[in-house]
GROMACS .gro file of C-alpha atoms in nm:
model
  454
    1MET     CA    1   9.357   4.777   9.928
    2ALA     CA    2   9.005   4.643   9.907
    3ALA     CA    3   8.871   4.407  10.169
    4ALA     CA    4   8.875   4.031  10.117
    5THR     CA    5   8.559   3.896   9.956
    6ILE     CA    6   8.406   3.549   9.974
    7VAL     CA    7   8.451   3.339   9.660
    8HIS     CA    8   8.171   3.094   9.580
    9ASP     CA    9   8.302   2.971   9.243
   10THR     CA   10   8.670   2.868   9.239
   11SER     CA   11   8.666   2.696   8.898
   12GLU     CA   12   8.889   2.962   8.737
   13ALA     CA   13   9.146   2.965   9.020
   14VAL     CA   14   9.508   2.894   8.927
   15GLU     CA   15   9.744   2.722   9.171
   16LEU     CA   16  10.011   2.940   9.326
   17CYS     CA   17  10.114   2.741   9.637
   18PRO     CA   18   9.857   2.472   9.733
   19PRO     CA   19  10.037   2.364  10.057
   20TYR     CA   20   9.963   2.710  10.195
   21GLY     CA   21   9.619   2.731  10.028
   22LEU     CA   22   9.718   3.017   9.794
   23TYR     CA   23   9.576   3.054   9.444
   24LEU     CA   24   9.541   3.321   9.175
   25LYS     CA   25   9.196   3.418   9.054
   26PRO     CA   26   9.121   3.640   8.754
   27ILE     CA   27   8.995   3.990   8.827
   28THR     CA   28   8.635   4.011   8.698
   29LYS     CA   29   8.556   4.376   8.740
   30MET     CA   30   8.365   4.621   8.527
   31THR     CA   31   8.306   4.993   8.531
   32ILE     CA   32   7.950   5.125   8.504
   33SER     CA   33   7.875   5.493   8.446
   34VAL     CA   34   7.526   5.642   8.472
   35ALA     CA   35   7.477   5.991   8.322
   36LEU     CA   36   7.255   6.215   8.535
   37PRO     CA   37   7.009   6.470   8.390
   38GLN     CA   38   7.003   6.834   8.482
   39LEU     CA   39   6.790   6.887   8.793
   40LYS     CA   40   6.544   7.165   8.710
   41GLN     CA   41   6.340   7.159   9.031
   42PRO     CA   42   6.522   7.286   9.342
   43GLY     CA   43   6.533   7.052   9.641
   44LYS     CA   44   6.497   6.742   9.425
   45SER     CA   45   6.778   6.481   9.414
   46ILE     CA   46   6.853   6.144   9.265
   47SER     CA   47   6.907   5.853   9.502
   48ASN     CA   48   7.231   5.662   9.441
   49TRP     CA   49   7.079   5.361   9.616
   50GLU     CA   50   6.783   5.360   9.378
   51VAL     CA   51   7.016   5.376   9.077
   52MET     CA   52   7.219   5.085   9.219
   53GLU     CA   53   6.905   4.878   9.269
   54ARG     CA   54   6.796   4.947   8.909
   55LEU     CA   55   7.136   4.830   8.784
   56LYS     CA   56   7.108   4.509   8.987
   57GLY     CA   57   6.767   4.449   8.835
   58MET     CA   58   6.895   4.494   8.479
   59VAL     CA   59   7.117   4.182   8.490
   60HIS     CA   60   6.813   3.951   8.515
   61ASN     CA   61   6.906   3.606   8.653
   62HIS     CA   62   7.263   3.700   8.754
   63GLN     CA   63   7.393   3.901   9.045
   64PHE     CA   64   7.700   4.104   9.131
   65SER     CA   65   7.954   3.972   9.378
   66THR     CA   66   8.018   4.332   9.480
   67LEU     CA   67   7.881   4.661   9.353
   68ARG     CA   68   8.002   4.989   9.498
   69ILE     CA   69   8.014   5.356   9.407
   70SER     CA   70   8.364   5.469   9.308
   71LYS     CA   71   8.275   5.831   9.219
   72SER     CA   72   7.965   6.050   9.232
   73THR     CA   73   7.921   6.399   9.080
   74MET     CA   74   7.635   6.620   8.962
   75ASP     CA   75   7.682   6.484   8.607
   76PHE     CA   76   7.736   6.111   8.656
   77ILE     CA   77   7.766   5.824   8.902
   78ARG     CA   78   8.045   5.570   8.852
   79PHE     CA   79   8.014   5.217   8.987
   80GLU     CA   80   8.261   4.932   9.017
   81GLY     CA   81   8.104   4.589   8.990
   82GLU     CA   82   8.254   4.245   9.028
   83VAL     CA   83   8.118   3.907   8.926
   84GLU     CA   84   8.215   3.549   9.008
   85ASN     CA   85   8.367   3.433   8.676
   86LYS     CA   86   8.542   3.592   8.382
   87SER     CA   87   8.284   3.441   8.146
   88LEU     CA   88   8.003   3.639   8.310
   89VAL     CA   89   8.162   3.975   8.238
   90LYS     CA   90   8.049   3.980   7.874
   91SER     CA   91   7.693   3.882   7.973
   92PHE     CA   92   7.678   4.166   8.227
   93LEU     CA   93   7.820   4.414   7.976
   94ALA     CA   94   7.558   4.309   7.720
   95CYS     CA   95   7.281   4.368   7.977
   96LEU     CA   96   7.410   4.709   8.088
   97ASP     CA   97   7.605   4.888   7.814
   98GLY     CA   98   7.393   5.131   7.614
   99LYS     CA   99   7.077   5.073   7.819
  100THR     CA  100   6.868   5.339   7.991
  101ILE     CA  101   6.710   5.381   8.336
  102LYS     CA  102   6.379   5.554   8.408
  103LEU     CA  103   6.352   5.680   8.766
  104SER     CA  104   6.019   5.757   8.930
  105GLY     CA  105   5.954   6.130   8.957
  106PHE     CA  106   6.192   6.218   8.673
  107SER     CA  107   6.094   6.260   8.311
  108ASP     CA  108   6.450   6.236   8.178
  109ILE     CA  109   6.605   5.901   8.096
  110LEU     CA  110   6.943   5.804   8.246
  111LYS     CA  111   7.193   5.651   8.004
  112VAL     CA  112   7.415   5.362   8.117
  113ARG     CA  113   7.764   5.287   7.988
  114ALA     CA  114   7.953   4.973   8.096
  115ALA     CA  115   8.302   4.850   8.011
  116GLU     CA  116   8.551   4.599   8.140
  117PHE     CA  117   8.766   4.732   8.423
  118LYS     CA  118   9.101   4.862   8.308
  119ILE     CA  119   9.369   4.703   8.524
  120ASP     CA  120   9.655   4.922   8.643
  121PHE     CA  121   9.943   4.683   8.583
  122PRO     CA  122  10.288   4.763   8.441
  123THR     CA  123  10.379   4.620   8.101
  124ARG     CA  124  10.711   4.494   7.973
  125HIS     CA  125  10.754   4.818   7.781
  126ASP     CA  126  10.716   5.014   8.106
  127TRP     CA  127  11.007   4.850   8.291
  128ASP     CA  128  11.226   4.817   7.986
  129SER     CA  129  11.195   5.188   7.907
  130PHE     CA  130  11.241   5.285   8.273
  131PHE     CA  131  11.566   5.094   8.325
  132ARG     CA  132  11.692   5.195   7.981
  133ASP     CA  133  11.637   5.566   8.043
  134ALA     CA  134  11.740   5.573   8.411
  135LYS     CA  135  12.086   5.728   8.440
  136ASP     CA  136  12.157   5.600   8.794
  137MET     CA  137  12.083   5.236   8.709
  138ASN     CA  138  12.343   4.975   8.614
  139GLU     CA  139  12.164   4.681   8.453
  140THR     CA  140  12.461   4.454   8.521
  141LEU     CA  141  12.401   4.475   8.898
  142PRO     CA  142  12.120   4.296   9.087
  143GLY     CA  143  11.849   4.531   9.204
  144GLU     CA  144  11.931   4.791   8.938
  145ARG     CA  145  11.764   4.593   8.661
  146PRO     CA  146  11.414   4.445   8.611
  147ASP     CA  147  11.445   4.154   8.855
  148THR     CA  148  11.251   4.265   9.167
  149ILE     CA  149  10.874   4.259   9.218
  150HIS     CA  150  10.713   4.496   9.467
  151LEU     CA  151  10.396   4.348   9.623
  152GLU     CA  152  10.149   4.548   9.838
  153GLY     CA  153   9.836   4.446  10.023
  154LEU     CA  154   9.939   4.089  10.106
  155PRO     CA  155   9.744   3.954  10.408
  156CYS     CA  156   9.981   3.871  10.695
  157LYS     CA  157   9.786   3.569  10.811
  158TRP     CA  158   9.809   3.398  10.472
  159PHE     CA  159  10.191   3.411  10.473
  160ALA     CA  160  10.248   3.311  10.838
  161LEU     CA  161  10.407   2.982  10.943
  162LYS     CA  162  10.128   2.744  11.041
  163GLU     CA  163  10.321   2.574  11.320
  164SER     CA  164  10.435   2.903  11.479
  165GLY     CA  165  10.090   3.015  11.590
  166SER     CA  166  10.181   3.374  11.497
  167GLU     CA  167  10.015   3.596  11.238
  168LYS     CA  168  10.337   3.765  11.135
  169PRO     CA  169  10.442   3.695  10.775
  170SER     CA  170  10.745   3.475  10.715
  171GLU     CA  171  11.016   3.526  10.455
  172GLU     CA  172  11.042   3.148  10.431
  173VAL     CA  173  10.675   3.120  10.328
  174LEU     CA  174  10.718   3.411  10.084
  175VAL     CA  175  11.008   3.230   9.915
  176LYS     CA  176  10.814   2.902   9.890
  177VAL     CA  177  10.514   3.079   9.735
  178PHE     CA  178  10.700   3.276   9.467
  179GLU     CA  179  10.983   3.036   9.381
  180LYS     CA  180  10.736   2.869   9.149
  181PHE     CA  181  10.831   3.120   8.878
  182GLY     CA  182  11.209   3.093   8.917
  183GLU     CA  183  11.501   3.089   9.155
  184ILE     CA  184  11.482   3.367   9.412
  185ARG     CA  185  11.793   3.564   9.498
  186ASN     CA  186  11.660   3.770   9.786
  187VAL     CA  187  11.337   3.873   9.961
  188ASP     CA  188  11.258   4.152  10.204
  189ILE     CA  189  10.957   4.219  10.427
  190PRO     CA  190  11.007   4.567  10.577
  191MET     CA  191  10.743   4.498  10.840
  192LEU     CA  192  10.971   4.241  11.007
  193ASP     CA  193  11.257   4.488  11.052
  194PRO     CA  194  11.202   4.678  11.378
  195TYR     CA  195  11.433   4.958  11.262
  196ARG     CA  196  11.288   5.005  10.913
  197GLU     CA  197  11.019   5.253  11.011
  198GLU     CA  198  11.277   5.469  11.189
  199MET     CA  199  11.513   5.445  10.891
  200THR     CA  200  11.259   5.536  10.626
  201GLY     CA  201  10.998   5.730  10.824
  202ARG     CA  202  10.723   5.508  10.681
  203ASN     CA  203  10.464   5.286  10.849
  204PHE     CA  204  10.474   4.935  10.706
  205HIS     CA  205  10.179   4.808  10.912
  206THR     CA  206   9.870   4.868  10.702
  207PHE     CA  207   9.510   4.752  10.744
  208SER     CA  208   9.252   4.662  10.485
  209PHE     CA  209   8.890   4.769  10.510
  210GLY     CA  210   8.804   4.430  10.658
  211GLY     CA  211   9.037   4.490  10.950
  212HIS     CA  212   9.306   4.240  10.839
  213LEU     CA  213   9.671   4.337  10.873
  214ASN     CA  214   9.847   4.361  10.537
  215PHE     CA  215  10.213   4.393  10.449
  216GLU     CA  216  10.433   4.476  10.155
  217ALA     CA  217  10.721   4.265  10.024
  218TYR     CA  218  11.003   4.265   9.771
  219VAL     CA  219  11.086   3.948   9.576
  220GLN     CA  220  11.409   3.947   9.371
  221TYR     CA  221  11.468   3.676   9.111
  222ARG     CA  222  11.811   3.560   9.012
  223GLU     CA  223  11.722   3.543   8.641
  224TYR     CA  224  11.523   3.782   8.427
  225VAL     CA  225  11.301   3.498   8.306
  226GLY     CA  226  11.174   3.437   8.658
  227PHE     CA  227  11.078   3.803   8.690
  228ILE     CA  228  10.896   3.789   8.352
  229GLN     CA  229  10.703   3.472   8.444
  230ALA     CA  230  10.597   3.612   8.781
  231MET     CA  231  10.477   3.942   8.633
  232SER     CA  232  10.291   3.760   8.356
  233ALA     CA  233  10.122   3.523   8.604
  234LEU     CA  234  10.018   3.806   8.837
  235ARG     CA  235   9.879   4.030   8.563
  236GLY     CA  236   9.502   4.074   8.597
  237MET     CA  237   9.490   3.839   8.899
  238LYS     CA  238   9.398   3.870   9.263
  239LEU     CA  239   9.518   3.652   9.547
  240MET     CA  240   9.283   3.381   9.677
  241TYR     CA  241   9.313   3.178   9.996
  242LYS     CA  242   9.135   2.846  10.032
  243GLY     CA  243   9.108   2.710  10.385
  244GLU     CA  244   9.102   2.353  10.505
  245ASP     CA  245   8.721   2.373  10.532
  246GLY     CA  246   8.696   2.447  10.159
  247LYS     CA  247   8.585   2.810  10.201
  248ALA     CA  248   8.769   3.060   9.983
  249VAL     CA  249   8.829   3.434  10.008
  250ALA     CA  250   9.011   3.664   9.768
  251CYS     CA  251   9.169   4.007   9.790
  252ASN     CA  252   9.323   4.248   9.541
  253ILE     CA  253   9.697   4.304   9.559
  254LYS     CA  254   9.908   4.571   9.396
  255VAL     CA  255  10.198   4.443   9.183
  256SER     CA  256  10.471   4.659   9.034
  257PHE     CA  257  10.839   4.640   8.948
  258ASP     CA  258  11.091   4.790   9.190
  259SER     CA  259  11.228   5.121   9.068
  260THR     CA  260  11.406   5.221   9.391
  261LYS     CA  261  11.700   4.973   9.389
  262HIS     CA  262  11.557   4.832   9.713
  263LEU     CA  263  11.742   4.498   9.693
  264SER     CA  264  12.061   4.622   9.534
  265ASP     CA  265  12.382   4.543   9.718
  266ALA     CA  266  12.444   4.910   9.789
  267SER     CA  267  12.093   4.958   9.937
  268ILE     CA  268  12.122   4.642  10.145
  269LYS     CA  269  12.461   4.750  10.277
  270LYS     CA  270  12.330   5.097  10.349
  271ARG     CA  271  12.035   4.957  10.543
  272GLN     CA  272  12.270   4.729  10.735
  273LEU     CA  273  12.488   5.025  10.833
  274GLU     CA  274  12.185   5.229  10.933
  275ARG     CA  275  12.051   4.931  11.127
  276GLN     CA  276  12.385   4.891  11.300
  277LYS     CA  277  12.387   5.260  11.393
  278LEU     CA  278  12.032   5.235  11.519
  279GLN     CA  279  12.124   4.925  11.716
  280GLU     CA  280  12.418   5.105  11.873
  281LEU     CA  281  12.196   5.403  11.941
  282GLU     CA  282  11.936   5.172  12.090
  283GLN     CA  283  12.204   5.008  12.303
  284GLN     CA  284  12.313   5.351  12.422
  285ARG     CA  285  11.952   5.435  12.497
  286GLU     CA  286  11.910   5.106  12.676
  287GLU     CA  287  12.230   5.171  12.871
  288GLN     CA  288  12.111   5.521  12.953
  289LYS     CA  289  11.773   5.384  13.056
  290ARG     CA  290  11.949   5.118  13.262
  291ARG     CA  291  12.163   5.378  13.438
  292GLU     CA  292  11.862   5.601  13.493
  293LYS     CA  293  11.669   5.302  13.619
  294GLU     CA  294  11.954   5.208  13.854
  295ALA     CA  295  11.973   5.569  13.975
  296GLU     CA  296  11.600   5.567  14.030
  297GLU     CA  297  11.627   5.236  14.208
  298ARG     CA  298  11.902   5.372  14.432
  299GLN     CA  299  11.702   5.685  14.499
  300ARG     CA  300  11.395   5.479  14.574
  301ALA     CA  301  11.605   5.253  14.797
  302GLU     CA  302  11.742   5.556  14.984
  303GLU     CA  303  11.394   5.702  15.014
  304ARG     CA  304  11.266   5.365  15.127
  305LYS     CA  305  11.550   5.339  15.380
  306GLN     CA  306  11.483   5.693  15.499
  307LYS     CA  307  11.116   5.612  15.536
  308GLU     CA  308  11.204   5.296  15.725
  309LEU     CA  309  11.433   5.495  15.958
  310GLU     CA  310  11.162   5.755  16.009
  311GLU     CA  311  10.913   5.479  16.068
  312LEU     CA  312  11.148   5.315  16.317
  313GLU     CA  313  11.200   5.650  16.490
  314ARG     CA  314  10.825   5.705  16.505
  315GLU     CA  315  10.782   5.351  16.632
  316ARG     CA  316  11.052   5.408  16.896
  317LYS     CA  317  10.889   5.731  17.007
  318ARG     CA  318  10.553   5.562  17.007
  319GLU     CA  319  10.692   5.274  17.217
  320GLU     CA  320  10.869   5.521  17.449
  321LYS     CA  321  10.549   5.715  17.491
  322LEU     CA  322  10.357   5.397  17.550
  323ARG     CA  323  10.622   5.277  17.796
  324LYS     CA  324  10.605   5.608  17.987
  325ARG     CA  325  10.229   5.590  17.987
  326GLU     CA  326  10.240   5.232  18.115
  327GLN     CA  327  10.500   5.334  18.379
  328LYS     CA  328  10.278   5.621  18.492
  329GLN     CA  329   9.984   5.387  18.502
  330ARG     CA  330  10.185   5.135  18.705
  331ASP     CA  331  10.299   5.414  18.940
  332ARG     CA  332   9.941   5.533  18.984
  333GLU     CA  333   9.830   5.177  19.042
  334PHE     CA  334  10.111   5.125  19.293
  335ARG     CA  335  10.021   5.445  19.478
  336ARG     CA  336   9.656   5.352  19.470
  337ASN     CA  337   9.732   5.004  19.604
  338GLN     CA  338   9.967   5.155  19.863
  339LYS     CA  339   9.691   5.389  19.979
  340LYS     CA  340   9.445   5.101  19.988
  341LEU     CA  341   9.695   4.892  20.185
  342GLU     CA  342   9.764   5.176  20.428
  343LYS     CA  343   9.393   5.233  20.465
  344LEU     CA  344   9.336   4.862  20.530
  345GLN     CA  345   9.623   4.854  20.777
  346ALA     CA  346   9.483   5.161  20.952
  347GLU     CA  347   9.141   5.000  20.966
  348GLU     CA  348   9.291   4.673  21.094
  349GLN     CA  349   9.492   4.867  21.351
  350LYS     CA  350   9.181   5.057  21.455
  351LYS     CA  351   8.983   4.735  21.482
  352LEU     CA  352   9.265   4.578  21.683
  353GLN     CA  353   9.277   4.877  21.918
  354GLU     CA  354   8.903   4.863  21.959
  355LYS     CA  355   8.921   4.489  22.025
  356ILE     CA  356   9.197   4.544  22.281
  357LYS     CA  357   8.991   4.815  22.450
  358LEU     CA  358   8.690   4.586  22.450
  359GLU     CA  359   8.891   4.299  22.602
  360GLU     CA  360   9.039   4.535  22.859
  361ARG     CA  361   8.688   4.653  22.938
  362LYS     CA  362   8.569   4.296  22.973
  363LEU     CA  363   8.863   4.213  23.197
  364LEU     CA  364   8.795   4.518  23.411
  365LEU     CA  365   8.428   4.425  23.443
  366ALA     CA  366   8.520   4.067  23.527
  367GLN     CA  367   8.767   4.184  23.793
  368ARG     CA  368   8.507   4.417  23.940
  369ASN     CA  369   8.248   4.137  23.938
  370LEU     CA  370   8.495   3.905  24.106
  371GLN     CA  371   8.575   4.163  24.369
  372SER     CA  372   8.202   4.218  24.427
  373ILE     CA  373   8.143   3.846  24.464
  374ARG     CA  374   8.434   3.810  24.702
  375LEU     CA  375   8.314   4.106  24.902
  376ILE     CA  376   7.961   3.971  24.925
  377ALA     CA  377   8.092   3.626  25.011
  378GLU     CA  378   8.313   3.767  25.281
  379LEU     CA  379   8.030   3.972  25.421
  380LEU     CA  380   7.797   3.676  25.417
  381SER     CA  381   8.063   3.456  25.570
  382ARG     CA  382   8.122   3.700  25.853
  383ALA     CA  383   7.749   3.742  25.909
  384LYS     CA  384   7.707   3.366  25.918
  385VAL     CA  385   7.994   3.324  26.165
  386ARG     CA  386   7.859   3.596  26.382
  387ARG     CA  387   7.510   3.446  26.386
  388ALA     CA  388   7.649   3.100  26.451
  389ARG     CA  389   7.836   3.228  26.746
  390GLY     CA  390   7.519   3.386  26.884
  391TRP     CA  391   7.332   3.060  26.860
  392ALA     CA  392   7.613   2.860  27.011
  393GLY     CA  393   7.630   3.087  27.316
  394ALA     CA  394   7.258   3.050  27.378
  395GLY     CA  395   7.271   2.670  27.338
  396VAL     CA  396   6.990   2.670  27.091
  397TRP     CA  397   7.021   2.543  26.729
  398PRO     CA  398   6.731   2.613  26.510
  399ALA     CA  399   6.542   2.312  26.380
  400ALA     CA  400   6.725   2.082  26.617
  401ARG     CA  401   6.400   1.969  26.751
  402SER     CA  402   6.277   1.842  26.414
  403GLY     CA  403   6.594   1.638  26.359
  404ARG     CA  404   6.656   1.799  26.013
  405TRP     CA  405   6.911   2.058  26.096
  406ARG     CA  406   7.284   2.010  26.133
  407PRO     CA  407   7.554   2.266  26.192
  408PRO     CA  408   7.668   2.430  25.870
  409SER     CA  409   8.023   2.402  25.747
  410LEU     CA  410   8.227   2.709  25.680
  411THR     CA  411   8.263   2.780  25.306
  412LEU     CA  412   8.533   2.998  25.151
  413VAL     CA  413   8.525   3.136  24.793
  414THR     CA  414   8.859   3.056  24.635
  415ALA     CA  415   8.815   3.138  24.261
  416CYS     CA  416   8.569   3.277  24.012
  417ASP     CA  417   8.544   3.190  23.642
  418LEU     CA  418   8.525   3.493  23.416
  419THR     CA  419   8.273   3.334  23.183
  420ALA     CA  420   8.074   3.084  23.392
  421GLY     CA  421   8.067   3.284  23.714
  422PRO     CA  422   8.242   3.230  24.051
  423VAL     CA  423   8.348   2.882  24.156
  424CYS     CA  424   8.318   2.814  24.531
  425ALA     CA  425   8.521   2.545  24.705
  426SER     CA  426   8.398   2.410  25.037
  427GLU     CA  427   8.611   2.310  25.326
  428GLY     CA  428   8.511   1.985  25.476
  429PRO     CA  429   8.301   1.702  25.353
  430GLY     CA  430   8.061   1.905  25.133
  431PRO     CA  431   8.080   1.884  24.745
  432THR     CA  432   8.199   2.167  24.522
  433ARG     CA  433   7.910   2.375  24.381
  434ASN     CA  434   7.884   2.617  24.090
  435ALA     CA  435   7.690   2.930  24.163
  436ARG     CA  436   7.553   3.199  23.934
  437PRO     CA  437   7.741   3.528  23.927
  438GLY     CA  438   7.630   3.738  24.219
  439ALA     CA  439   7.422   3.456  24.368
  440VAL     CA  440   7.452   3.356  24.729
  441PRO     CA  441   7.572   3.002  24.779
  442ARG     CA  442   7.297   2.767  24.879
  443SER     CA  443   7.494   2.641  25.181
  444PHE     CA  444   7.503   2.995  25.311
  445ALA     CA  445   7.137   3.044  25.273
  446SER     CA  446   7.046   2.706  25.418
  447GLY     CA  447   7.294   2.730  25.703
  448PHE     CA  448   7.118   3.023  25.866
  449PRO     CA  449   6.798   2.954  26.049
  450SER     CA  450   6.495   3.128  25.933
  451ARG     CA  451   6.297   3.362  26.147
  452SER     CA  452   6.031   3.104  26.198
  453ASP     CA  453   6.292   2.860  26.334
  454ALA     CA  454   6.426   3.117  26.571
   0.00000   0.00000   0.00000
């Protein structure tokens, strides 16, 4: 079907269902044919665009709503033009029919023929003769007589429930729109049946050139008069939608009577059985899919569990390896510390042995020093005694004459300090004196007379 076009003049619109903004507008089309001359020069052609512009210029102060090429051959070009109102059709035909066009570069004149568009719409004779001659039709049964209208090219958005927010057509809206002509017995929108495409092998989702989704529908009237009124009202009309903002658009729809017994009781029952079978088949498919999905889930769970076990095993091996490595490292550290400790102990033991040897050496030296001091003291003591005896036998005491000398007292060395030197203790009234190691006590030195005294 043709795309929806903007309508500027809605004065000729007829109400269909104002609550849903639906109206009927007369089809104001015309057919224009332009005869082409014989092209004598090779490589030369006639521009369709130039011919179209010449046609637009021939209507003077008016303009086409739409003008398009419907067919183009070597002999003629056929255009389909549409105007706003039915009253303008005669004016356009008067400006175009029988006129000629002179194109630049061509000596021949192009003849123009224009006529009102012939609408392809069934007449009462058509459906009466069809149902009368059809051998498989029973006019006493609904659906097998002229009571059902077949509509194609209806925009989905125009027949959708406003409060639903969806663009899918509604059977409820379809009934409200077409019950104007009589009581409706049944309606059917194949697009809404999810199993219909599979049952019939047809695609019920169709698009117009404007990109809008269209649908087809069947409307069955209870009485023949309703069917007649609807067909009469839709003849030569296109569907117009007027929005809340006042803007209007219109589109062509195809209207015919149903010749396939689509809404007969037998066809409805047959579709119900087929739908039931398809539903059962779909349930079986869903059950099969569910089982396959469960099997896949189990398999994935087993694989996941296997992967977890493998991961745990790898983790255990990794931890065991790490534990062994840490144990080896601890063992190496223990051996290293043990060696360090043994080395330190050996060094301490060595230092202790050296210290003991040093102390023993010091003790030995001190003992030898003490023995030397004792020996010297003994020698000096003996020498002093011997000299004192010599002086006493002679009756002469050195320095007696000066009154400064007195007989010396005998001194014995009793002890010797290892650090401060020998300590000498005197017998008699003299005080105890400390002497340097190896030094001769002062009493010994002063007790002997000097050579000058002697």
